Amino acid sequence: MAGLCAAPSIAQAHAIAGDRVFPSTLAVDDPGVGDEANFEYGHQRVPGDNGDQSINTFSFEYDKLITPRLAVSIDGGYVMQNNPRAAGFDNFGVGLKYLLYVNEPHELMTSIGVNAELGGTGSRAIADNFSTISPTVFVGKGMGDLPDSLAYLRPIAITAEAGPALSTGAGQPNAFNYGFTVQYSLPYLQQHVHDAGLPQPIASLIPLVEIPLSRSQGQTTGTVNPGFIWMNRYGQFGVEAQIPINRASGSHVGILVQAHLFFDDIAPTTLGKPLFQ
């Protein structure tokens, strides 16, 4: 019964299509819009000019709803690296995202957006002096419309994003960024398929795999990120490994850790309220 009692609280939190709540994933952006704040820590070892390079990143993003379907965002990050040793802020970014379509019976959601990394706004030791513009399409699909014979597959959801990263720097290469996630929602299992009596915090977990990828100059880089997200009414906590798909993507398994706040439930009449209804 614990999972059934949690249904109304979680369902107010984030990107909702019918019975489906798409969590805010760590590496591949979800298809929803909301009043939210995201904080992440990441660690990776990647190839550098003088051998492997260890990179630690502390990043943040704040999203604000202008209308119930349109959100603006600001993001940034602090980077520490060795070989060569350097530390400082990366370029800051601004974004716009619009919730284009929601089909509740089929748990389908699509959005479009654009993000601009503003060249020269970060530390000279870390950040690029050119900007990057990234228009992106976001899609999410839950499997809640499967027949009763496949009921235990209904907690599965798939999300994806795709779009170019267009550089403003002379001679700087463009890229095509894309990725997808596969999720199995234990809250969905408890609330909409079968109450298995799972104890907390297990009943609020969403095991998932994210695969963020980028292709530039004929080479694809990326990682496979198995992990989990724990979600409640006011926010979520996530942890993922980052497994490089090839040598160009990294030399060791990295880690991502996320803390995420839903202001539409924390402060629904003030900070979590759209500017225009």
CSV table of C-alpha atoms in Angstrom, one decimal:
chain,number,residue,atom,x,y,z
A,1,MET,CA,0.0,0.0,0.0
A,2,ALA,CA,3.0,2.3,0.4
A,3,GLY,CA,3.4,2.7,-3.3
A,4,LEU,CA,-0.3,3.3,-3.9
A,5,CYS,CA,-0.3,6.1,-1.2
A,6,ALA,CA,2.7,7.8,-2.9
A,7,ALA,CA,0.9,8.1,-6.3
A,8,PRO,CA,-0.7,11.6,-5.8
A,9,SER,CA,2.5,13.2,-4.4
A,10,ILE,CA,4.9,12.0,-7.1
A,11,ALA,CA,2.4,12.7,-9.9
A,12,GLN,CA,2.5,16.5,-9.1
A,13,ALA,CA,6.3,16.6,-9.4
A,14,HIS,CA,7.5,16.7,-13.0
A,15,ALA,CA,6.9,15.7,-16.6
A,16,ILE,CA,3.5,13.9,-16.7
A,17,ALA,CA,1.8,12.0,-19.6
A,18,GLY,CA,-1.2,10.1,-18.3
A,19,ASP,CA,0.0,7.8,-15.5
A,20,ARG,CA,3.6,8.3,-16.5
A,21,VAL,CA,6.0,10.5,-14.6
A,22,PHE,CA,9.3,11.0,-16.6
A,23,PRO,CA,12.1,11.7,-14.1
A,24,SER,CA,14.7,14.4,-14.8
A,25,THR,CA,17.5,12.2,-16.1
A,26,LEU,CA,21.2,12.9,-15.5
A,27,ALA,CA,22.8,12.8,-19.0
A,28,VAL,CA,20.0,12.9,-21.5
A,29,ASP,CA,17.4,15.6,-21.0
A,30,ASP,CA,13.8,14.6,-20.4
A,31,PRO,CA,10.9,15.8,-22.5
A,32,GLY,CA,9.2,17.9,-19.8
A,33,VAL,CA,9.3,21.5,-18.7
A,34,GLY,CA,9.0,22.8,-15.1
A,35,ASP,CA,10.2,25.0,-12.3
A,36,GLU,CA,13.2,23.1,-11.2
A,37,ALA,CA,16.8,23.3,-10.0
A,38,ASN,CA,19.4,20.6,-10.9
A,39,PHE,CA,22.8,20.0,-9.3
A,40,GLU,CA,25.3,17.4,-10.5
A,41,TYR,CA,28.8,16.2,-9.8
A,42,GLY,CA,30.7,14.3,-12.5
A,43,HIS,CA,34.1,12.6,-12.6
A,44,GLN,CA,35.7,11.2,-15.7
A,45,ARG,CA,39.2,10.3,-17.1
A,46,VAL,CA,39.5,11.2,-20.7
A,47,PRO,CA,42.4,11.2,-23.3
A,48,GLY,CA,44.4,14.5,-23.4
A,49,ASP,CA,47.3,15.8,-25.3
A,50,ASN,CA,49.7,14.6,-22.6
A,51,GLY,CA,48.0,11.4,-21.6
A,52,ASP,CA,44.9,10.7,-19.5
A,53,GLN,CA,43.2,13.7,-17.9
A,54,SER,CA,41.1,13.5,-14.8
A,55,ILE,CA,38.1,15.9,-14.9
A,56,ASN,CA,35.8,16.8,-12.0
A,57,THR,CA,32.7,18.9,-12.8
A,58,PHE,CA,30.2,20.6,-10.4
A,59,SER,CA,27.3,21.8,-12.5
A,60,PHE,CA,23.9,23.5,-12.0
A,61,GLU,CA,20.8,24.4,-14.0
A,62,TYR,CA,17.8,26.4,-13.1
A,63,ASP,CA,14.6,26.2,-15.1
A,64,LYS,CA,11.7,28.7,-14.8
A,65,LEU,CA,8.3,28.4,-16.4
A,66,ILE,CA,7.1,31.4,-18.4
A,67,THR,CA,3.9,29.7,-19.2
A,68,PRO,CA,2.8,26.1,-18.3
A,69,ARG,CA,4.4,24.9,-21.6
A,70,LEU,CA,7.4,27.3,-22.0
A,71,ALA,CA,10.5,27.4,-19.8
A,72,VAL,CA,13.7,29.3,-19.8
A,73,SER,CA,16.9,28.0,-18.3
A,74,ILE,CA,20.4,29.1,-17.1
A,75,ASP,CA,23.2,26.7,-16.5
A,76,GLY,CA,26.9,26.6,-15.6
A,77,GLY,CA,29.6,24.5,-14.1
A,78,TYR,CA,32.9,24.6,-12.2
A,79,VAL,CA,35.6,22.4,-13.6
A,80,MET,CA,38.8,21.0,-12.0
A,81,GLN,CA,41.3,19.0,-14.2
A,82,ASN,CA,44.8,17.8,-14.1
A,83,ASN,CA,47.4,17.2,-16.8
A,84,PRO,CA,47.6,20.2,-17.3
A,85,ARG,CA,46.2,21.4,-13.9
A,86,ALA,CA,43.5,24.0,-14.3
A,87,ALA,CA,40.3,25.0,-12.5
A,88,GLY,CA,37.5,27.5,-13.2
A,89,PHE,CA,34.0,28.1,-14.4
A,90,ASP,CA,33.0,26.7,-17.8
A,91,ASN,CA,30.9,28.9,-20.1
A,92,PHE,CA,27.4,29.7,-18.9
A,93,GLY,CA,24.4,28.7,-21.0
A,94,VAL,CA,20.9,29.9,-21.5
A,95,GLY,CA,18.0,27.9,-23.0
A,96,LEU,CA,14.4,27.9,-24.1
A,97,LYS,CA,12.2,24.8,-24.1
A,98,TYR,CA,8.6,24.3,-25.3
A,99,LEU,CA,6.3,21.4,-24.5
A,100,LEU,CA,4.9,20.6,-27.9
A,101,TYR,CA,2.6,17.6,-27.5
A,102,VAL,CA,1.2,15.3,-24.8
A,103,ASN,CA,-0.8,12.2,-25.5
A,104,GLU,CA,-2.0,10.9,-22.1
A,105,PRO,CA,-3.6,7.6,-23.0
A,106,HIS,CA,-0.3,6.6,-24.8
A,107,GLU,CA,2.0,8.2,-22.3
A,108,LEU,CA,3.7,10.2,-25.1
A,109,MET,CA,5.4,13.6,-24.7
A,110,THR,CA,7.5,15.7,-27.1
A,111,SER,CA,9.3,19.0,-26.7
A,112,ILE,CA,11.5,21.3,-28.7
A,113,GLY,CA,14.2,23.5,-27.4
A,114,VAL,CA,17.4,25.5,-28.0
A,115,ASN,CA,20.4,26.0,-25.8
A,116,ALA,CA,23.2,28.5,-26.2
A,117,GLU,CA,26.6,28.1,-24.5
A,118,LEU,CA,27.9,31.6,-24.3
A,119,GLY,CA,31.5,31.8,-25.4
A,120,GLY,CA,33.9,33.9,-23.2
A,121,THR,CA,31.7,33.8,-20.1
A,122,GLY,CA,33.8,31.3,-18.3
A,123,SER,CA,37.4,31.0,-17.1
A,124,ARG,CA,40.1,31.3,-19.8
A,125,ALA,CA,41.8,28.2,-18.5
A,126,ILE,CA,38.7,26.1,-18.9
A,127,ALA,CA,36.1,27.6,-21.3
A,128,ASP,CA,36.0,28.1,-25.0
A,129,ASN,CA,36.0,31.7,-26.5
A,130,PHE,CA,33.3,30.8,-29.0
A,131,SER,CA,29.6,30.0,-28.5
A,132,THR,CA,27.7,26.8,-29.4
A,133,ILE,CA,24.0,26.8,-30.4
A,134,SER,CA,22.1,23.5,-29.9
A,135,PRO,CA,18.5,23.2,-31.2
A,136,THR,CA,17.1,19.9,-29.8
A,137,VAL,CA,14.1,17.6,-30.1
A,138,PHE,CA,13.0,15.7,-27.0
A,139,VAL,CA,10.7,12.6,-26.9
A,140,GLY,CA,9.4,10.4,-24.1
A,141,LYS,CA,7.2,7.3,-24.4
A,142,GLY,CA,5.8,5.1,-21.6
A,143,MET,CA,4.6,1.6,-22.2
A,144,GLY,CA,1.4,1.8,-20.1
A,145,ASP,CA,-0.7,1.1,-23.2
A,146,LEU,CA,0.6,-2.5,-23.5
A,147,PRO,CA,-2.0,-5.3,-23.3
A,148,ASP,CA,-2.6,-7.1,-20.0
A,149,SER,CA,-0.5,-10.0,-21.2
A,150,LEU,CA,2.5,-7.7,-21.0
A,151,ALA,CA,1.5,-5.8,-17.9
A,152,TYR,CA,4.9,-6.2,-16.2
A,153,LEU,CA,6.5,-4.3,-19.1
A,154,ARG,CA,4.2,-1.3,-18.6
A,155,PRO,CA,6.6,0.3,-16.1
A,156,ILE,CA,9.2,0.7,-19.0
A,157,ALA,CA,9.7,4.1,-20.5
A,158,ILE,CA,12.0,5.3,-23.2
A,159,THR,CA,13.2,8.9,-23.7
A,160,ALA,CA,15.4,10.4,-26.4
A,161,GLU,CA,16.9,13.7,-27.6
A,162,ALA,CA,18.7,14.7,-30.8
A,163,GLY,CA,20.0,17.8,-32.4
A,164,PRO,CA,23.1,19.6,-33.8
A,165,ALA,CA,25.7,21.6,-31.8
A,166,LEU,CA,26.6,24.5,-34.1
A,167,SER,CA,29.8,26.3,-33.3
A,168,THR,CA,30.3,30.0,-33.9
A,169,GLY,CA,34.1,29.7,-33.9
A,170,ALA,CA,36.0,29.9,-37.1
A,171,GLY,CA,37.3,26.5,-38.0
A,172,GLN,CA,35.7,24.9,-35.0
A,173,PRO,CA,33.9,21.6,-35.8
A,174,ASN,CA,30.1,21.2,-35.4
A,175,ALA,CA,28.7,18.0,-33.8
A,176,PHE,CA,25.5,16.1,-33.7
A,177,ASN,CA,24.4,15.1,-30.2
A,178,TYR,CA,21.9,12.4,-29.5
A,179,GLY,CA,21.0,10.0,-26.8
A,180,PHE,CA,18.3,7.9,-25.2
A,181,THR,CA,17.3,6.3,-21.9
A,182,VAL,CA,15.5,3.1,-20.9
A,183,GLN,CA,13.8,3.2,-17.6
A,184,TYR,CA,11.8,0.7,-15.4
A,185,SER,CA,9.7,2.6,-12.8
A,186,LEU,CA,9.1,0.8,-9.6
A,187,PRO,CA,6.6,3.5,-8.5
A,188,TYR,CA,4.7,2.8,-11.7
A,189,LEU,CA,4.8,-1.0,-11.0
A,190,GLN,CA,3.5,-0.4,-7.5
A,191,GLN,CA,0.7,2.0,-8.4
A,192,HIS,CA,-0.5,0.9,-11.8
A,193,VAL,CA,0.4,-2.8,-12.3
A,194,HIS,CA,0.8,-4.7,-9.1
A,195,ASP,CA,1.5,-3.6,-5.5
A,196,ALA,CA,4.3,-5.9,-4.7
A,197,GLY,CA,4.7,-4.5,-1.2
A,198,LEU,CA,8.2,-3.1,-1.9
A,199,PRO,CA,9.7,-1.3,1.1
A,200,GLN,CA,11.0,2.2,1.0
A,201,PRO,CA,13.3,3.5,-0.5
A,202,ILE,CA,13.1,0.7,-3.1
A,203,ALA,CA,9.5,1.4,-3.9
A,204,SER,CA,10.5,4.9,-5.1
A,205,LEU,CA,13.4,3.8,-7.3
A,206,ILE,CA,13.7,4.0,-11.1
A,207,PRO,CA,16.5,1.8,-12.4
A,208,LEU,CA,17.7,3.1,-15.8
A,209,VAL,CA,20.4,3.1,-18.5
A,210,GLU,CA,21.3,6.3,-20.3
A,211,ILE,CA,23.4,6.4,-23.5
A,212,PRO,CA,24.5,10.0,-24.4
A,213,LEU,CA,26.4,10.2,-27.7
A,214,SER,CA,28.0,12.8,-29.9
A,215,ARG,CA,29.3,12.5,-33.5
A,216,SER,CA,31.9,15.0,-34.9
A,217,GLN,CA,34.4,14.8,-37.7
A,218,GLY,CA,33.5,11.2,-38.4
A,219,GLN,CA,34.0,9.9,-34.9
A,220,THR,CA,31.4,9.0,-32.3
A,221,THR,CA,32.0,9.4,-28.6
A,222,GLY,CA,29.8,8.7,-25.6
A,223,THR,CA,29.1,6.6,-22.6
A,224,VAL,CA,26.7,3.9,-21.3
A,225,ASN,CA,25.3,5.0,-17.9
A,226,PRO,CA,23.6,2.4,-15.8
A,227,GLY,CA,22.2,3.7,-12.5
A,228,PHE,CA,19.1,4.6,-10.6
A,229,ILE,CA,16.9,7.6,-9.6
A,230,TRP,CA,15.1,7.9,-6.3
A,231,MET,CA,12.1,10.2,-6.6
A,232,ASN,CA,9.6,11.8,-4.1
A,233,ARG,CA,7.2,14.7,-4.2
A,234,TYR,CA,9.8,17.4,-3.7
A,235,GLY,CA,12.8,16.2,-5.7
A,236,GLN,CA,15.0,13.3,-6.7
A,237,PHE,CA,18.5,11.9,-6.2
A,238,GLY,CA,20.3,9.9,-8.9
A,239,VAL,CA,23.6,8.0,-9.3
A,240,GLU,CA,25.0,6.6,-12.5
A,241,ALA,CA,28.3,5.0,-13.7
A,242,GLN,CA,29.7,6.4,-17.0
A,243,ILE,CA,31.2,3.6,-19.1
A,244,PRO,CA,33.1,4.9,-22.1
A,245,ILE,CA,32.1,3.3,-25.4
A,246,ASN,CA,35.6,3.7,-26.9
A,247,ARG,CA,39.1,5.0,-26.1
A,248,ALA,CA,38.2,8.5,-27.4
A,249,SER,CA,35.4,8.7,-24.9
A,250,GLY,CA,37.4,7.9,-21.8
A,251,SER,CA,39.9,5.5,-20.2
A,252,HIS,CA,38.1,4.6,-17.0
A,253,VAL,CA,34.5,4.3,-15.6
A,254,GLY,CA,33.3,7.6,-14.4
A,255,ILE,CA,30.4,8.6,-12.1
A,256,LEU,CA,27.5,11.1,-12.1
A,257,VAL,CA,25.6,12.1,-9.0
A,258,GLN,CA,22.5,14.3,-9.1
A,259,ALA,CA,20.3,16.2,-6.7
A,260,HIS,CA,17.1,17.7,-8.2
A,261,LEU,CA,14.4,20.0,-6.7
A,262,PHE,CA,10.8,20.4,-8.0
A,263,PHE,CA,9.8,24.0,-7.1
A,264,ASP,CA,6.3,23.4,-8.4
A,265,ASP,CA,5.7,21.3,-5.3
A,266,ILE,CA,8.1,23.0,-2.9
A,267,ALA,CA,6.7,26.4,-3.4
A,268,PRO,CA,3.7,26.1,-5.8
A,269,THR,CA,2.3,29.6,-5.2
A,270,THR,CA,5.6,31.5,-5.5
A,271,LEU,CA,8.8,30.2,-6.9
A,272,GLY,CA,7.1,27.2,-8.5
A,273,LYS,CA,4.3,29.1,-10.3
A,274,PRO,CA,4.5,30.0,-14.1
A,275,LEU,CA,4.8,33.8,-14.7
A,276,PHE,CA,1.8,33.6,-17.0
A,277,GLN,CA,-1.0,31.1,-16.8
